[in-house]
Amino acid sequence: MTPVATARTEAPTPVQQFSNCHGGILSGLHGFSELPALQDAAVRARNLAQETLQLLDHAVTEHHAEEEDELFDAVLRSSRPGPERDRVKVLVDRLTAEHREIEDTWKRMRPQVQQVAAGKPAQLRAEAVKLLVESYQAHAQLEEREFLPLAAEILGRNGNHMAALGLALHMRHAHVPAAYI
């Protein structure tokens, strides 16, 4: 019978254990050195999330309401019966439907954005953000390319119609004091 050689690993000496500790500590400190940049990114994420909440909860919602309640109605009322009014109606219906799609997409992702704004973990999907951004870009391009030039043409035919729209928009934003007459 031949003797079987067994592989033995020798335990580190106490001095080597100190050296091994240094390696672990240095590795941890390397990670710690990345913390300021990550902290800056976390602060930026919170700020962007708060700005997005303000934008989509207030600015976009108010903008859509102004378009639907004031601009779209004014252009429809001022359009000529027939093909022009039909074209305006098709565009108004499409733009209004796009408003609802954008708002519904926002409602679904809003809770995650609120979590980010509060500095809490969230599962904000990049695809969902991309969809909302691209949807709004396409919507704005349609308005800029087709509807707003048509609205300017239609309302521009009668200065009173354009002035009435301006007054309606002004009144939406005017602060009405609580007073007795």
CSV table of C-alpha atoms in Angstrom, one decimal:
chain,number,residue,atom,x,y,z
A,1,MET,CA,0.0,0.0,0.0
A,2,THR,CA,1.3,3.4,-0.9
A,3,PRO,CA,0.7,6.3,1.5
A,4,VAL,CA,-2.0,8.8,0.4
A,5,ALA,CA,-0.8,12.4,0.4
A,6,THR,CA,-3.4,14.8,1.8
A,7,ALA,CA,-3.4,18.4,0.9
A,8,ARG,CA,-3.4,20.6,4.0
A,9,THR,CA,-3.9,24.3,3.9
A,10,GLU,CA,-2.2,26.0,6.6
A,11,ALA,CA,-4.2,28.6,8.7
A,12,PRO,CA,-2.9,32.1,8.3
A,13,THR,CA,-0.6,33.3,11.0
A,14,PRO,CA,-1.9,36.1,13.3
A,15,VAL,CA,0.2,38.6,11.4
A,16,GLN,CA,-1.3,37.4,8.1
A,17,GLN,CA,-4.8,37.8,9.5
A,18,PHE,CA,-4.0,41.5,10.1
A,19,SER,CA,-2.9,41.8,6.5
A,20,ASN,CA,-6.1,40.1,5.3
A,21,CYS,CA,-8.1,42.5,7.4
A,22,HIS,CA,-6.4,45.4,5.7
A,23,GLY,CA,-7.4,44.0,2.3
A,24,GLY,CA,-11.0,43.8,3.3
A,25,ILE,CA,-11.0,47.3,4.8
A,26,LEU,CA,-9.3,48.8,1.8
A,27,SER,CA,-11.9,47.1,-0.5
A,28,GLY,CA,-14.7,48.6,1.7
A,29,LEU,CA,-13.1,52.0,1.6
A,30,HIS,CA,-12.9,51.9,-2.2
A,31,GLY,CA,-16.7,51.4,-2.3
A,32,PHE,CA,-17.1,54.2,0.3
A,33,SER,CA,-15.2,56.5,-2.0
A,34,GLU,CA,-17.9,56.2,-4.6
A,35,LEU,CA,-20.6,57.3,-2.1
A,36,PRO,CA,-20.4,61.1,-2.8
A,37,ALA,CA,-21.1,60.6,-6.5
A,38,LEU,CA,-23.9,58.2,-5.8
A,39,GLN,CA,-25.3,60.6,-3.2
A,40,ASP,CA,-25.3,63.4,-5.8
A,41,ALA,CA,-27.1,61.1,-8.2
A,42,ALA,CA,-29.7,60.2,-5.5
A,43,VAL,CA,-30.3,63.9,-4.8
A,44,ARG,CA,-30.6,64.6,-8.6
A,45,ALA,CA,-33.1,61.7,-8.9
A,46,ARG,CA,-35.2,63.0,-6.1
A,47,ASN,CA,-35.2,66.6,-7.5
A,48,LEU,CA,-36.1,65.4,-11.0
A,49,ALA,CA,-38.9,63.2,-9.6
A,50,GLN,CA,-40.3,66.2,-7.7
A,51,GLU,CA,-40.1,68.4,-10.8
A,52,THR,CA,-41.8,65.8,-12.8
A,53,LEU,CA,-44.6,65.5,-10.3
A,54,GLN,CA,-45.1,69.2,-10.5
A,55,LEU,CA,-44.9,69.2,-14.3
A,56,LEU,CA,-47.3,66.4,-14.9
A,57,ASP,CA,-49.7,66.9,-12.0
A,58,HIS,CA,-50.1,70.6,-12.6
A,59,ALA,CA,-48.6,72.2,-15.8
A,60,VAL,CA,-49.6,69.4,-18.2
A,61,THR,CA,-53.0,68.9,-16.6
A,62,GLU,CA,-53.8,72.6,-16.7
A,63,HIS,CA,-52.4,72.9,-20.3
A,64,HIS,CA,-54.7,70.1,-21.5
A,65,ALA,CA,-57.7,71.6,-19.7
A,66,GLU,CA,-57.0,75.0,-21.3
A,67,GLU,CA,-56.7,73.5,-24.7
A,68,GLU,CA,-59.9,71.4,-24.4
A,69,ASP,CA,-62.0,74.1,-22.6
A,70,GLU,CA,-60.8,77.2,-24.4
A,71,LEU,CA,-58.7,76.6,-27.6
A,72,PHE,CA,-60.4,73.6,-29.1
A,73,ASP,CA,-63.9,75.1,-28.4
A,74,ALA,CA,-62.9,78.4,-29.8
A,75,VAL,CA,-61.5,76.9,-33.0
A,76,LEU,CA,-64.5,74.6,-33.5
A,77,ARG,CA,-66.9,77.6,-33.0
A,78,SER,CA,-65.0,79.8,-35.4
A,79,SER,CA,-64.4,77.2,-38.1
A,80,ARG,CA,-66.4,77.2,-41.3
A,81,PRO,CA,-69.0,74.5,-41.6
A,82,GLY,CA,-68.1,71.7,-44.0
A,83,PRO,CA,-64.6,70.3,-44.6
A,84,GLU,CA,-62.8,72.9,-42.4
A,85,ARG,CA,-65.0,72.1,-39.3
A,86,ASP,CA,-64.7,68.3,-40.1
A,87,ARG,CA,-60.9,68.6,-40.2
A,88,VAL,CA,-60.9,70.6,-36.9
A,89,LYS,CA,-63.3,68.0,-35.3
A,90,VAL,CA,-61.0,65.1,-36.3
A,91,LEU,CA,-57.9,66.9,-34.9
A,92,VAL,CA,-59.7,67.9,-31.7
A,93,ASP,CA,-61.0,64.4,-31.1
A,94,ARG,CA,-57.5,62.9,-31.7
A,95,LEU,CA,-55.7,65.4,-29.6
A,96,THR,CA,-58.2,65.0,-26.7
A,97,ALA,CA,-57.8,61.2,-26.9
A,98,GLU,CA,-54.0,61.6,-26.8
A,99,HIS,CA,-54.4,63.8,-23.7
A,100,ARG,CA,-56.3,61.0,-22.0
A,101,GLU,CA,-53.7,58.4,-23.0
A,102,ILE,CA,-50.9,60.6,-21.7
A,103,GLU,CA,-52.7,61.2,-18.5
A,104,ASP,CA,-53.5,57.5,-18.0
A,105,THR,CA,-49.9,56.6,-18.6
A,106,TRP,CA,-48.8,59.1,-16.0
A,107,LYS,CA,-51.4,57.9,-13.5
A,108,ARG,CA,-49.9,54.4,-13.7
A,109,MET,CA,-46.3,55.5,-13.2
A,110,ARG,CA,-47.0,58.3,-10.7
A,111,PRO,CA,-46.7,56.2,-7.6
A,112,GLN,CA,-43.2,55.1,-8.5
A,113,VAL,CA,-42.1,58.7,-9.3
A,114,GLN,CA,-43.5,59.7,-5.9
A,115,GLN,CA,-41.4,57.0,-4.2
A,116,VAL,CA,-38.3,58.4,-6.0
A,117,ALA,CA,-39.2,61.9,-5.0
A,118,ALA,CA,-39.4,60.8,-1.4
A,119,GLY,CA,-36.0,59.1,-1.6
A,120,LYS,CA,-37.5,55.6,-1.4
A,121,PRO,CA,-36.8,52.6,-3.5
A,122,ALA,CA,-39.0,52.3,-6.6
A,123,GLN,CA,-39.3,50.2,-9.7
A,124,LEU,CA,-39.5,53.0,-12.3
A,125,ARG,CA,-39.3,51.2,-15.6
A,126,ALA,CA,-37.2,52.9,-18.3
A,127,GLU,CA,-39.6,51.6,-21.0
A,128,ALA,CA,-42.6,53.3,-19.3
A,129,VAL,CA,-40.7,56.6,-19.0
A,130,LYS,CA,-39.6,56.4,-22.7
A,131,LEU,CA,-43.2,55.7,-23.7
A,132,LEU,CA,-44.6,58.7,-21.9
A,133,VAL,CA,-41.9,61.0,-23.2
A,134,GLU,CA,-42.2,59.8,-26.8
A,135,SER,CA,-46.0,59.9,-26.7
A,136,TYR,CA,-45.9,63.5,-25.5
A,137,GLN,CA,-43.3,64.5,-28.1
A,138,ALA,CA,-45.5,63.0,-30.9
A,139,HIS,CA,-48.5,64.8,-29.5
A,140,ALA,CA,-46.8,68.1,-29.3
A,141,GLN,CA,-45.5,67.7,-32.8
A,142,LEU,CA,-49.0,67.1,-34.1
A,143,GLU,CA,-50.3,70.2,-32.4
A,144,GLU,CA,-47.4,72.3,-33.6
A,145,ARG,CA,-47.4,71.0,-37.2
A,146,GLU,CA,-51.1,70.8,-37.8
A,147,PHE,CA,-53.5,72.1,-35.2
A,148,LEU,CA,-51.9,75.4,-34.0
A,149,PRO,CA,-51.3,76.7,-37.6
A,150,LEU,CA,-54.9,75.8,-38.4
A,151,ALA,CA,-56.1,77.5,-35.2
A,152,ALA,CA,-54.2,80.6,-36.0
A,153,GLU,CA,-55.6,80.7,-39.5
A,154,ILE,CA,-59.2,80.2,-38.3
A,155,LEU,CA,-59.1,82.5,-35.3
A,156,GLY,CA,-57.0,85.1,-37.2
A,157,ARG,CA,-59.9,85.7,-39.6
A,158,ASN,CA,-61.8,87.6,-36.9
A,159,GLY,CA,-59.8,89.6,-34.4
A,160,ASN,CA,-62.7,89.4,-31.9
A,161,HIS,CA,-62.4,85.6,-31.9
A,162,MET,CA,-58.7,85.7,-31.1
A,163,ALA,CA,-59.3,88.4,-28.5
A,164,ALA,CA,-62.0,86.3,-26.9
A,165,LEU,CA,-59.6,83.4,-26.6
A,166,GLY,CA,-57.0,85.7,-25.1
A,167,LEU,CA,-59.5,87.0,-22.6
A,168,ALA,CA,-60.7,83.5,-21.7
A,169,LEU,CA,-57.1,82.4,-21.0
A,170,HIS,CA,-56.4,85.5,-19.0
A,171,MET,CA,-59.5,84.9,-16.8
A,172,ARG,CA,-58.5,81.3,-16.2
A,173,HIS,CA,-55.3,82.7,-14.6
A,174,ALA,CA,-56.6,85.8,-13.0
A,175,HIS,CA,-56.8,86.0,-9.2
A,176,VAL,CA,-60.3,86.9,-8.3
A,177,PRO,CA,-60.3,88.6,-4.9
A,178,ALA,CA,-63.0,87.7,-2.4
A,179,ALA,CA,-64.9,90.9,-2.2
A,180,TYR,CA,-68.5,92.2,-1.8
A,181,ILE,CA,-70.0,94.7,-4.1
